[in-house]
Structures are given as structure tokens and as C-alpha cells.
């Protein structure tokens, strides 16, 4: 009997050791793409959280002369929208907003804006509003301090609508810029201060910022086709134009703190509110995206990507296993982080 028990114990130990992820598993996945990044001089970082253990990996370059490290700070682009959504949902919990409130309550008349658009339609990208932000390295506002998009209030620059409100989903930055202005109106303080007080501080995100600037320490430089764009960088492009749709900057450690707080605790919003946030239509909820994975089993991942000048981030969380993947590049034209995430998803299924 004792012999049988020993055999069973050895079997269980062997199964456990076989199924465990090795410390270099994810670094090896990134290393496959290392040679491809050498000539283009940019880098990629990854954080994978599997079975509550965190693994960090990196390849490539943080600038023309500096190797990439996993603690670098990046602009996170449209992942900012998830932060903005959380802040709006906090206002709803406090009774200061409702999802069916219309934007005519907050803004003056604009011929290109339907005043009956609701908060929920902004959150779900169903407003039909015209697009203000053009995600292009040729965007004049990137390096020009006098460009009109440096105006801090973009409401009057919204172009002609794309379709009638509520008709369909179409991802548009303008929606989240207006949500940022609404937050400022009802709190009588800057969007940046609201983010710091209600997300950065409670989540203990000490290396996160409400803008991206060459003055920040330990940043990954924005790279484009092998060229370092740091000296062309204009912080007001992020702070004023990308604003509540794409201004925030952070690193892997801080983002893990944010995601864990949002997905697994009541620190930012209640579980009831989070369930509302994840009621998906067209694979988009209230500032959050859904991805269906069909493998040996079918399951859903949630998160929010981001593309900005010149950064790219993709992240996914499995609500059932609590596994988390965050991958960031300092090159907008990167073609590899999606493939890297797909390989990691296969490893941790």
C-alpha cells in the first residue's frame, strides 16, 4: 500500500513539473523575432501572468543606442480608453451620471454633433461622431507646437458625422475625448488629476503618467522605420490631442496592477458594474474589447489594444484562469506582437 502511494505521489509530482511553465518559456518566444528587430531598431516587452506567477521578457532596442528592458515606460495609446471608461463608471456608481444621459446636457450646440447621443453610445463607439485624431506619423500636431490640434478643447473641431447615432459600431477616438471633457465638467478639475487620484494612487501605479514626454525618465523612445523620433516629440500631442482617448503612459508592472485591480477586485469599480462593463455588443463593451479563442476548447479573452505615435500595445486576460498577457512595442508599424501573444496563449491554455 505504501509503495502504491509513493508511485501515485511521484506520478503527481511528475505531472505537475511537466505542466509548469519554465522561467525562459516566454523569453524564447520573443527571441524568435529578435533578428527582425535589429535592422529596424525598436523593441518589444512582454509580461505574462500564469497561475499567479509573473514572467517578464524583452528584445530589441529602446532607442537607437539603448537595449530594451522590461521596466521601460511607453505611451499606451487607446488602452487609455479603458481608464476613461472606469472613471465614467465610477461617476455612475456615485449617481452623478447615467448611461442614458445625453451629451446635450454638457455641451453647447454644434452642427456636427447630435445632442441626443448618450453616454453609453460614446462608451460603445455607437455615436456616429466624426473622427478628430488621425493615427499617422504624418500628423502635423506630432511635432508642431502651434498646430491647431494643440487647442485643449476639441469639441468645436469635430467634423461631419459618419452615420446617425446608434446605427452601428465604429471605433472613433472622438467618443472618448468627449467622455474626458464630461469628467472634467462634473469634477471641476483636469482629466489628468482625476486619473491620478482615482486610478494611479489606489492601484499604486508609481511609474504611470497622464502624458508622454522626453523629460520622463526611463522611457522607450518612439521609433519609426529605424529613426528615433524623441527630439520631434511634442508632449501636447499626447496631453491635448490624444487626451482621454490615448494620452497615458505606463510600464508593465503598473499595468499589471491596474488590470488585476480592475478584473479581480472592487478597488476601482464593483463587480456588478464590471459585469455591466463586459456586456459586449460587436465584441466591444463599455471601454473593453472581447476576443474569442477557438482551440481545444472555446473561450473568451478581454482587454483593450492601443496604437499611437509610435507605440503599440496588445493585452488579453482570461477571466476563468486569471492569466494575463501584456505586450508592448515602441514601433507603431510592428508586425510581431500579435504573433507573440498568439504563441503565449497556446503555451498557457
XYZ file of C-alpha atoms in Angstrom:
349
model
C 0.000 0.000 0.000
C 2.847 2.380 0.925
C 4.576 1.529 -2.338
C 1.402 2.331 -4.285
C 1.050 5.664 -2.508
C 4.647 6.537 -3.371
C 4.008 5.730 -7.021
C 0.922 7.952 -7.063
C 2.837 10.771 -5.368
C 5.710 10.508 -7.850
C 3.221 10.492 -10.722
C 1.513 13.655 -9.450
C 4.853 15.414 -8.973
C 5.974 14.486 -12.460
C 2.689 15.691 -13.989
C 2.946 18.986 -12.089
C 6.568 19.590 -13.073
C 5.784 18.736 -16.707
C 2.866 21.165 -16.925
C 4.699 24.025 -15.224
C 5.826 26.935 -17.366
C 9.609 27.343 -17.338
C 11.167 30.709 -16.477
C 12.515 31.215 -20.004
C 9.440 29.982 -21.906
C 8.210 33.426 -22.912
C 11.673 34.871 -23.480
C 12.251 32.094 -26.039
C 9.017 33.065 -27.813
C 10.213 36.679 -28.087
C 13.729 35.643 -29.137
C 12.346 34.194 -32.377
C 11.719 37.772 -33.542
C 14.926 39.310 -32.203
C 16.817 39.318 -35.528
C 13.888 41.002 -37.276
C 14.091 43.930 -34.844
C 17.833 44.574 -35.226
C 17.691 46.480 -38.516
C 14.567 48.446 -37.589
C 15.998 49.392 -34.173
C 12.941 49.018 -31.988
C 11.961 46.749 -29.120
C 9.226 44.645 -27.579
C 8.458 43.857 -23.933
C 6.090 41.265 -22.518
C 4.576 40.430 -19.152
C 2.755 37.139 -18.789
C 0.952 36.215 -15.578
C 0.242 32.496 -15.401
C -1.021 30.672 -12.326
C -0.374 33.884 -10.353
C 3.329 33.915 -11.280
C 4.705 36.828 -13.313
C 7.233 36.433 -16.142
C 8.837 39.380 -17.968
C 10.739 39.305 -21.264
C 12.204 41.798 -23.732
C 14.002 42.019 -27.073
C 15.359 44.765 -29.301
C 16.015 48.428 -28.711
C 14.590 51.184 -26.508
C 16.357 53.786 -28.682
C 18.968 53.867 -31.445
C 21.686 53.069 -28.890
C 19.996 51.527 -25.825
C 18.820 47.944 -25.477
C 15.229 47.372 -24.423
C 14.492 46.481 -20.784
C 11.207 45.293 -19.294
C 10.880 48.316 -16.981
C 10.668 50.912 -19.772
C 7.776 53.387 -19.899
C 5.627 53.507 -23.067
C 2.685 55.557 -24.203
C -0.226 53.071 -24.047
C -2.400 54.731 -26.697
C -6.014 53.628 -26.795
C -5.680 51.464 -23.697
C -6.278 54.898 -22.116
C -9.923 54.410 -23.125
C -10.305 51.641 -20.555
C -9.123 54.054 -17.840
C -11.575 56.699 -19.059
C -14.395 54.157 -19.047
C -13.593 53.139 -15.463
C -13.753 56.790 -14.379
C -17.136 57.248 -16.095
C -18.446 54.059 -14.463
C -17.296 55.388 -11.085
C -19.425 58.502 -11.689
C -22.382 56.256 -12.492
C -21.849 54.341 -9.243
C -21.848 57.670 -7.373
C -25.091 58.704 -9.077
C -23.508 61.689 -10.866
C -24.096 60.160 -14.320
C -26.401 57.667 -16.018
C -25.701 55.640 -19.133
C -28.725 57.195 -20.850
C -27.691 60.793 -20.080
C -27.353 62.800 -23.301
C -24.319 64.920 -24.167
C -26.516 67.954 -24.829
C -26.549 68.312 -21.029
C -22.833 69.133 -21.098
C -22.030 70.763 -24.439
C -23.268 73.722 -26.446
C -24.814 73.292 -29.887
C -22.573 72.009 -32.685
C -23.972 71.312 -36.148
C -21.795 68.169 -36.430
C -22.853 66.722 -33.062
C -26.228 65.172 -32.229
C -27.018 66.449 -28.736
C -29.091 63.299 -28.072
C -26.050 60.996 -28.176
C -25.910 59.118 -24.870
C -23.018 58.308 -22.529
C -23.478 54.631 -23.391
C -23.270 55.340 -27.128
C -19.972 57.150 -26.554
C -18.631 54.251 -24.469
C -19.694 51.699 -27.109
C -18.491 53.725 -30.130
C -22.024 53.979 -31.483
C -22.313 57.770 -31.648
C -21.589 58.262 -35.358
C -19.326 61.217 -34.494
C -16.650 62.295 -36.962
C -13.022 61.440 -36.142
C -10.629 64.084 -34.817
C -7.459 62.080 -34.171
C -5.643 60.695 -37.199
C -3.230 57.931 -36.171
C -0.453 58.809 -38.600
C 3.196 59.629 -38.174
C 2.458 62.442 -40.642
C 0.009 64.056 -38.223
C 1.047 67.720 -38.174
C 0.423 68.048 -34.444
C 3.090 65.475 -33.514
C 5.994 67.905 -33.713
C 4.346 71.304 -34.184
C 3.602 73.262 -31.009
C 1.485 75.809 -32.873
C -0.731 73.325 -34.727
C -4.477 73.817 -34.188
C -4.860 70.377 -32.557
C -2.895 71.689 -29.603
C -6.116 73.506 -28.694
C -7.151 71.794 -25.454
C -10.886 71.779 -26.268
C -11.523 69.838 -29.478
C -15.324 69.841 -29.371
C -15.529 72.701 -31.864
C -13.268 70.826 -34.307
C -15.442 67.688 -34.627
C -16.066 67.073 -38.342
C -19.271 65.965 -40.067
C -20.916 62.847 -38.606
C -20.204 59.435 -40.128
C -23.703 57.976 -39.525
C -26.728 58.505 -37.296
C -26.276 57.748 -33.617
C -26.987 54.188 -32.541
C -26.922 52.760 -36.072
C -23.737 50.725 -35.730
C -20.368 50.310 -34.048
C -17.433 52.297 -35.431
C -14.333 52.831 -33.316
C -13.775 56.597 -33.037
C -11.425 58.497 -30.700
C -13.796 61.475 -30.542
C -16.168 59.446 -28.335
C -13.604 59.137 -25.559
C -12.361 62.702 -25.879
C -15.899 63.873 -25.097
C -16.057 61.484 -22.140
C -12.871 63.101 -20.828
C -14.417 66.559 -21.103
C -17.543 65.339 -19.287
C -15.365 64.050 -16.442
C -13.728 67.479 -16.188
C -17.070 69.286 -16.211
C -18.656 67.284 -13.401
C -15.489 67.192 -11.263
C -14.243 70.733 -11.986
C -10.663 69.530 -12.349
C -8.373 68.315 -15.154
C -8.736 64.806 -16.563
C -5.100 64.189 -15.619
C -5.752 64.901 -11.948
C -8.819 62.641 -11.918
C -6.827 59.717 -13.339
C -4.033 60.222 -10.816
C -6.357 60.417 -7.809
C -8.822 57.676 -8.724
C -6.708 55.095 -10.582
C -2.955 55.646 -10.246
C -2.988 56.241 -6.483
C -5.356 53.430 -5.356
C -3.601 50.953 -7.671
C -0.155 52.171 -6.500
C 0.924 52.882 -10.087
C 4.081 54.895 -9.402
C 5.556 54.829 -12.918
C 2.461 55.965 -14.814
C 1.760 59.393 -16.280
C -1.061 61.311 -17.945
C 1.145 62.310 -20.888
C 4.282 61.134 -22.704
C 7.350 63.333 -22.791
C 11.081 63.305 -23.483
C 11.528 64.586 -19.906
C 10.221 61.334 -18.375
C 12.942 59.024 -17.087
C 13.468 55.502 -18.425
C 11.198 55.760 -21.462
C 11.202 53.677 -24.605
C 11.801 56.174 -27.399
C 9.207 56.384 -30.189
C 10.855 54.695 -33.187
C 9.740 54.755 -36.817
C 11.483 52.860 -39.615
C 14.718 52.786 -37.649
C 14.599 56.502 -36.802
C 14.467 57.781 -33.240
C 11.679 60.397 -33.040
C 12.399 61.574 -29.500
C 13.578 65.050 -30.484
C 10.456 65.568 -32.609
C 8.199 64.535 -29.744
C 5.641 67.102 -28.601
C 4.086 66.195 -25.245
C 0.988 68.227 -26.128
C 0.187 65.792 -28.928
C -0.476 63.196 -26.227
C -1.782 65.504 -23.493
C -4.145 67.629 -25.595
C -4.914 65.703 -28.773
C -4.761 62.037 -27.767
C -6.107 63.185 -24.381
C -8.620 60.826 -22.703
C -8.587 58.587 -25.791
C -4.829 57.917 -25.774
C -2.631 60.122 -23.557
C -1.495 57.781 -20.753
C 1.956 56.283 -20.278
C 2.954 53.337 -18.120
C 5.134 50.243 -17.794
C 4.489 46.513 -17.491
C 4.482 46.438 -13.684
C 1.992 49.278 -13.300
C -0.307 47.903 -15.981
C -0.416 44.545 -14.228
C -1.505 46.380 -11.049
C -4.263 48.168 -12.966
C -5.568 45.061 -14.712
C -5.531 42.954 -11.547
C -7.351 45.702 -9.608
C -9.998 46.058 -12.316
C -10.513 42.391 -13.177
C -10.236 40.787 -9.754
C -11.129 43.318 -7.024
C -13.597 46.054 -6.055
C -10.817 48.647 -5.758
C -11.894 50.598 -8.851
C -15.479 49.519 -9.553
C -17.889 46.990 -8.069
C -18.328 43.515 -9.555
C -21.854 44.488 -10.578
C -20.507 47.465 -12.525
C -17.721 45.339 -14.027
C -20.356 42.881 -15.265
C -22.103 45.805 -16.969
C -18.791 46.909 -18.457
C -18.378 43.459 -20.020
C -21.806 43.243 -21.645
C -20.450 43.031 -25.180
C -22.016 44.188 -28.432
C -19.964 43.716 -31.614
C -17.193 42.359 -29.333
C -16.985 45.760 -27.603
C -18.302 46.530 -24.130
C -18.043 49.771 -22.163
C -14.428 50.584 -22.989
C -13.282 46.982 -23.239
C -12.792 44.505 -26.081
C -13.512 40.770 -26.381
C -11.637 38.157 -28.379
C -12.967 34.644 -28.939
C -10.328 31.898 -28.998
C -11.148 28.555 -30.604
C -8.591 25.903 -29.692
C -9.007 22.563 -27.954
C -11.749 24.466 -26.135
C -13.568 27.699 -26.943
C -13.159 30.639 -24.572
C -13.154 34.442 -24.434
C -10.334 36.848 -23.624
C -10.836 40.507 -22.665
C -8.638 43.609 -22.866
C -8.004 46.722 -24.941
C -5.327 47.440 -27.521
C -3.586 50.719 -28.249
C -1.782 52.309 -31.211
C -0.181 55.730 -31.049
C 2.851 57.669 -32.255
C 4.894 55.466 -32.231
C 3.731 52.757 -29.834
C 1.640 49.617 -29.963
C 0.172 47.575 -27.110
C -1.905 44.388 -27.034
C -3.155 42.734 -23.858
C -5.504 39.878 -23.003
C -6.947 38.454 -19.808
C -8.698 35.126 -19.312
C -11.470 35.620 -16.705
C -11.618 31.876 -15.999
C -7.915 31.183 -15.425
C -6.887 34.745 -14.421
C -3.972 34.552 -16.856
C -2.803 37.918 -18.231
C -0.686 38.873 -21.261
C 0.674 42.391 -21.915
C 2.921 43.016 -24.930
C 4.185 46.477 -25.963
C 6.311 47.798 -28.822
C 7.867 51.227 -29.418
C 7.131 50.981 -33.151
C 3.625 51.701 -34.465
C 4.258 49.555 -37.541
C 5.250 46.487 -35.508
C 4.038 43.220 -37.059
C 5.098 40.802 -34.347
C 3.326 41.416 -31.014
C 0.104 39.817 -32.244
C 2.031 36.683 -33.223
C 3.876 36.706 -29.898
C 0.604 36.906 -27.970
C -0.864 34.053 -30.024
C 2.144 31.854 -29.175
C 1.875 32.718 -25.484
C -1.865 31.972 -25.477
C -1.091 28.487 -26.787
C 1.514 27.932 -24.074
C -0.773 28.817 -21.158
C -4.034 27.197 -22.319
